[in-house]
Amino acid sequence: MAICFALVAIVAGSVLFHLLSPWRVTPIASNWREMDDTLAITFLTTAIFFVGINLLVAYMVARFRHRPGSRADYHPENKKLEGWLIVATSVAIIGLLAPGLLVYAKYVRAPAQALQLEVLGQQWQWRYRFPGASGKLGRSDTSLVSAANPFGLDPRDPAAQDNVLVNNNEVHLPLDRPVKVLLRSHDVLHDFYVPQFRARMNMVPGMVTSFWFTPTKTGRYEVLCAQLCGVGHFNMRGIVVVEEEAKFQAWLKQQPTFALAMAAQSPQQPAAGPGATLQAKGQSLAQSKGCVACHSVDGSAGAGPSWKGLYGKQETLADGSVVAADEDYLRKSIREPSAQIVKGYPPIMPKMELSDDEVAALLAYIEAMKAPAAAPQQTQK
Ligand code: CUA
């Protein structure tokens, strides 16, 4: 009988937990109410079976428990019962599958007038691209990816020239306008996921995947990578800002086109700003490019050496040699991460497409965290 009470307690506990639990889905901010409805149908269907089956087992255990002298009857077949079971399970399985398939069919068919947004994933950062006035996204290829061309666009394609590039992890979108999201990955499997939009899709290297949605509420939403993509996965986050059309247009105008970004890469670019600005740029790059996922800035342990007190420090490398972590060493470590690995760390840092400016900013930021100079040459006279 104890098992019977335990089963009833599990059923009652589960139902109460569902009704009283504070964990609810985050408020929806897109057109995909149907995603929530589908989830509710799945939940209700599985709940009916869970409660029904467990209570039936509890009843059977109580009703047909062993009594001295009693014998079990043997009924090899019951056509009527089998018929009912086939009908009930078929209805339930159709109920679980059909709504999802119907919503998915709509989810991947974007309205013709939708705004195009390309999302580019890379360990462990996000980039975004919009078509320019021509309304076309130019050709891209992973083989064209370089520090000067992190999106890998084809400079010979006229359609690529006016494409608007967002070379950081924050993108803006206009309110109440359908957006067709096209997804690419430079390296491994990632997944673009914004919980409030009830929308996500895998980003598969070598192909372009897509879905669409209409943002229905202004606000700032966090983008999460939803595929385990390496040690920095937890930190692969971005931001989507949904705002009124006019504000969005103003923001879009501030973003460089591909042609402009290529021109800015020419050697005679303006000199870097004062140290403090460069440092601040380095700090924001460390966040947006995902460096901080592995390199702490407070001295705590991570998948890579902490940046606190790193600048100028003597480091022992995997081959036993000792180097000073000076500017040259750090620059080389950013450009060629696997060339000189510090002893005790795995060679897992991905190669990043960073411009010389960006590397200089990161170096300034790392330098700012160097250990305070120990009273120099005290012991040597
Ligand atoms: Cu990218 Cu997880």
Short mmCIF file of C-alpha atoms in Angstrom, two decimals, residues 91-270:
data_model
loop_
_atom_site.label_atom_id
_atom_site.label_comp_id
_atom_site.label_asym_id
_atom_site.label_seq_id
_atom_site.Cartn_x
_atom_site.Cartn_y
_atom_site.Cartn_z
CA VAL A 91 -5.13 11.48 -30.73
CA ALA A 92 -2.51 12.40 -28.12
CA ILE A 93 0.44 11.93 -30.49
CA ILE A 94 -1.28 13.97 -33.21
CA GLY A 95 -1.97 16.63 -30.57
CA LEU A 96 1.72 16.70 -29.63
CA LEU A 97 3.07 16.86 -33.19
CA ALA A 98 0.58 18.72 -35.38
CA PRO A 99 0.49 22.15 -33.66
CA GLY A 100 4.30 22.32 -33.61
CA LEU A 101 4.56 21.43 -37.30
CA LEU A 102 1.95 24.03 -38.25
CA VAL A 103 3.69 26.79 -36.28
CA TYR A 104 7.12 25.79 -37.61
CA ALA A 105 5.84 25.95 -41.20
CA LYS A 106 4.82 29.58 -40.58
CA TYR A 107 8.01 30.33 -38.60
CA VAL A 108 10.32 29.62 -41.54
CA ARG A 109 8.20 31.42 -44.21
CA ALA A 110 8.94 35.10 -43.82
CA PRO A 111 6.56 37.74 -45.25
CA ALA A 112 7.94 39.19 -48.51
CA GLN A 113 8.30 42.74 -47.12
CA ALA A 114 10.27 41.62 -44.04
CA LEU A 115 13.40 43.54 -43.06
CA GLN A 116 16.47 41.35 -43.56
CA LEU A 117 18.91 40.91 -40.71
CA GLU A 118 21.93 38.68 -40.92
CA VAL A 119 23.32 37.35 -37.65
CA LEU A 120 26.86 36.02 -37.72
CA GLY A 121 28.10 33.76 -34.93
CA GLN A 122 31.69 33.05 -34.02
CA GLN A 123 33.38 31.76 -30.86
CA TRP A 124 32.24 33.71 -28.77
CA GLN A 125 30.80 36.83 -30.29
CA TRP A 126 27.94 38.15 -32.41
CA ARG A 127 27.97 40.39 -35.50
CA TYR A 128 25.07 41.68 -37.58
CA ARG A 129 24.51 42.86 -41.15
CA PHE A 130 21.65 44.71 -42.87
CA PRO A 131 21.23 45.20 -46.62
CA GLY A 132 21.76 48.80 -47.74
CA ALA A 133 19.59 50.89 -50.06
CA SER A 134 19.73 48.19 -52.76
CA GLY A 135 17.92 45.82 -50.40
CA LYS A 136 20.34 42.97 -51.12
CA LEU A 137 22.83 41.19 -48.89
CA GLY A 138 26.05 40.75 -50.86
CA ARG A 139 27.89 37.47 -51.32
CA SER A 140 29.97 36.17 -48.43
CA ASP A 141 32.42 33.32 -48.00
CA THR A 142 34.33 32.05 -44.99
CA SER A 143 37.51 31.97 -47.09
CA LEU A 144 37.35 35.79 -47.34
CA VAL A 145 37.31 36.31 -43.57
CA SER A 146 40.23 38.41 -42.33
CA ALA A 147 40.96 41.08 -39.73
CA ALA A 148 40.02 43.73 -42.30
CA ASN A 149 36.92 41.81 -43.40
CA PRO A 150 35.50 39.96 -40.38
CA PHE A 151 32.19 39.32 -42.18
CA GLY A 152 33.91 37.59 -45.09
CA LEU A 153 32.07 39.67 -47.71
CA ASP A 154 33.13 39.58 -51.34
CA PRO A 155 34.66 43.01 -52.18
CA ARG A 156 33.97 42.39 -55.90
CA ASP A 157 30.23 41.95 -55.38
CA PRO A 158 28.45 45.29 -56.05
CA ALA A 159 25.55 44.16 -53.82
CA ALA A 160 27.91 43.92 -50.83
CA GLN A 161 29.20 47.51 -51.01
CA ASP A 162 26.25 49.24 -49.30
CA ASN A 163 25.62 46.49 -46.73
CA VAL A 164 25.46 47.92 -43.23
CA LEU A 165 27.84 46.20 -40.81
CA VAL A 166 27.42 46.02 -37.03
CA ASN A 167 30.78 44.80 -35.79
CA ASN A 168 29.76 44.29 -32.17
CA ASN A 169 27.24 42.31 -30.16
CA GLU A 170 24.41 44.88 -29.97
CA VAL A 171 21.83 45.25 -32.74
CA HIS A 172 18.75 47.49 -32.98
CA LEU A 173 15.42 46.58 -34.60
CA PRO A 174 12.30 48.60 -35.45
CA LEU A 175 9.08 47.97 -33.55
CA ASP A 176 6.17 46.16 -35.24
CA ARG A 177 8.03 45.33 -38.44
CA PRO A 178 8.57 41.72 -39.52
CA VAL A 179 12.26 40.77 -39.50
CA LYS A 180 13.69 37.89 -41.49
CA VAL A 181 16.72 36.62 -39.62
CA LEU A 182 19.43 34.89 -41.68
CA LEU A 183 22.00 33.00 -39.67
CA ARG A 184 25.60 32.12 -40.44
CA SER A 185 28.45 30.68 -38.38
CA HIS A 186 32.19 31.05 -39.02
CA ASP A 187 33.32 28.11 -36.94
CA VAL A 188 31.10 25.73 -34.96
CA LEU A 189 27.42 25.20 -34.20
CA HIS A 190 25.85 28.19 -32.38
CA ASP A 191 22.19 29.06 -31.79
CA PHE A 192 20.65 32.53 -31.83
CA TYR A 193 18.07 32.67 -29.05
CA VAL A 194 16.05 35.54 -27.57
CA PRO A 195 13.61 34.07 -25.01
CA GLN A 196 11.18 37.03 -25.16
CA PHE A 197 10.77 36.58 -28.93
CA ARG A 198 10.05 32.84 -28.50
CA ALA A 199 12.47 32.47 -31.38
CA ARG A 200 15.68 30.57 -31.89
CA MET A 201 17.52 28.77 -34.65
CA ASN A 202 20.76 26.81 -35.01
CA MET A 203 23.61 28.48 -36.87
CA VAL A 204 25.37 25.83 -38.91
CA PRO A 205 28.80 26.39 -40.48
CA GLY A 206 28.52 26.22 -44.27
CA MET A 207 24.83 27.03 -44.57
CA VAL A 208 22.36 29.88 -44.02
CA THR A 209 19.39 29.10 -41.77
CA SER A 210 16.47 31.47 -41.24
CA PHE A 211 13.29 32.33 -39.37
CA TRP A 212 11.20 35.47 -38.90
CA PHE A 213 9.44 37.35 -36.15
CA THR A 214 7.87 40.74 -35.45
CA PRO A 215 9.03 42.54 -32.30
CA THR A 216 5.93 43.86 -30.53
CA LYS A 217 7.39 45.61 -27.48
CA THR A 218 10.18 48.15 -27.20
CA GLY A 219 12.98 47.18 -24.86
CA ARG A 220 16.42 45.69 -24.45
CA TYR A 221 16.59 41.93 -24.80
CA GLU A 222 19.45 39.55 -24.18
CA VAL A 223 20.64 37.23 -26.93
CA LEU A 224 21.84 33.86 -25.68
CA CYS A 225 23.80 31.28 -27.60
CA ALA A 226 21.82 28.08 -27.15
CA GLN A 227 24.31 25.50 -28.41
CA LEU A 228 27.28 24.39 -26.34
CA CYS A 229 30.04 25.88 -28.50
CA GLY A 230 33.18 25.73 -26.36
CA VAL A 231 34.55 27.07 -23.07
CA GLY A 232 33.26 30.60 -23.72
CA HIS A 233 29.72 29.46 -24.56
CA PHE A 234 28.18 30.81 -21.34
CA ASN A 235 29.52 34.25 -22.17
CA MET A 236 28.36 34.33 -25.81
CA ARG A 237 25.71 36.95 -25.25
CA GLY A 238 24.39 39.86 -27.23
CA ILE A 239 21.72 42.55 -27.08
CA VAL A 240 18.71 43.30 -29.26
CA VAL A 241 17.25 46.78 -28.75
CA VAL A 242 13.70 47.17 -30.08
CA GLU A 243 12.75 50.81 -30.65
CA GLU A 244 10.49 53.06 -32.72
CA GLU A 245 11.16 53.23 -36.46
CA ALA A 246 12.63 56.78 -36.37
CA LYS A 247 15.08 55.93 -33.60
CA PHE A 248 16.04 52.74 -35.41
CA GLN A 249 16.70 54.64 -38.67
CA ALA A 250 18.88 57.13 -36.78
CA TRP A 251 20.87 54.29 -35.25
CA LEU A 252 21.18 52.48 -38.60
CA LYS A 253 22.62 55.63 -40.22
CA GLN A 254 25.48 55.64 -37.73
CA GLN A 255 26.63 52.16 -38.74
CA PRO A 256 29.32 51.88 -41.43
CA THR A 257 28.71 50.28 -44.80
CA PHE A 258 31.04 47.56 -46.08
CA ALA A 259 32.66 50.00 -48.55
CA LEU A 260 33.30 52.48 -45.74
CA ALA A 261 34.66 49.82 -43.39
CA MET A 262 37.10 48.61 -46.06
CA ALA A 263 38.26 52.18 -46.77
CA ALA A 264 38.80 52.78 -43.05
CA GLN A 265 41.20 49.82 -42.99
CA SER A 266 43.71 51.66 -45.19
CA PRO A 267 47.04 52.28 -43.43
CA GLN A 268 46.65 56.06 -43.10
CA GLN A 269 43.90 55.92 -40.53
CA PRO A 270 43.74 58.55 -37.81
#
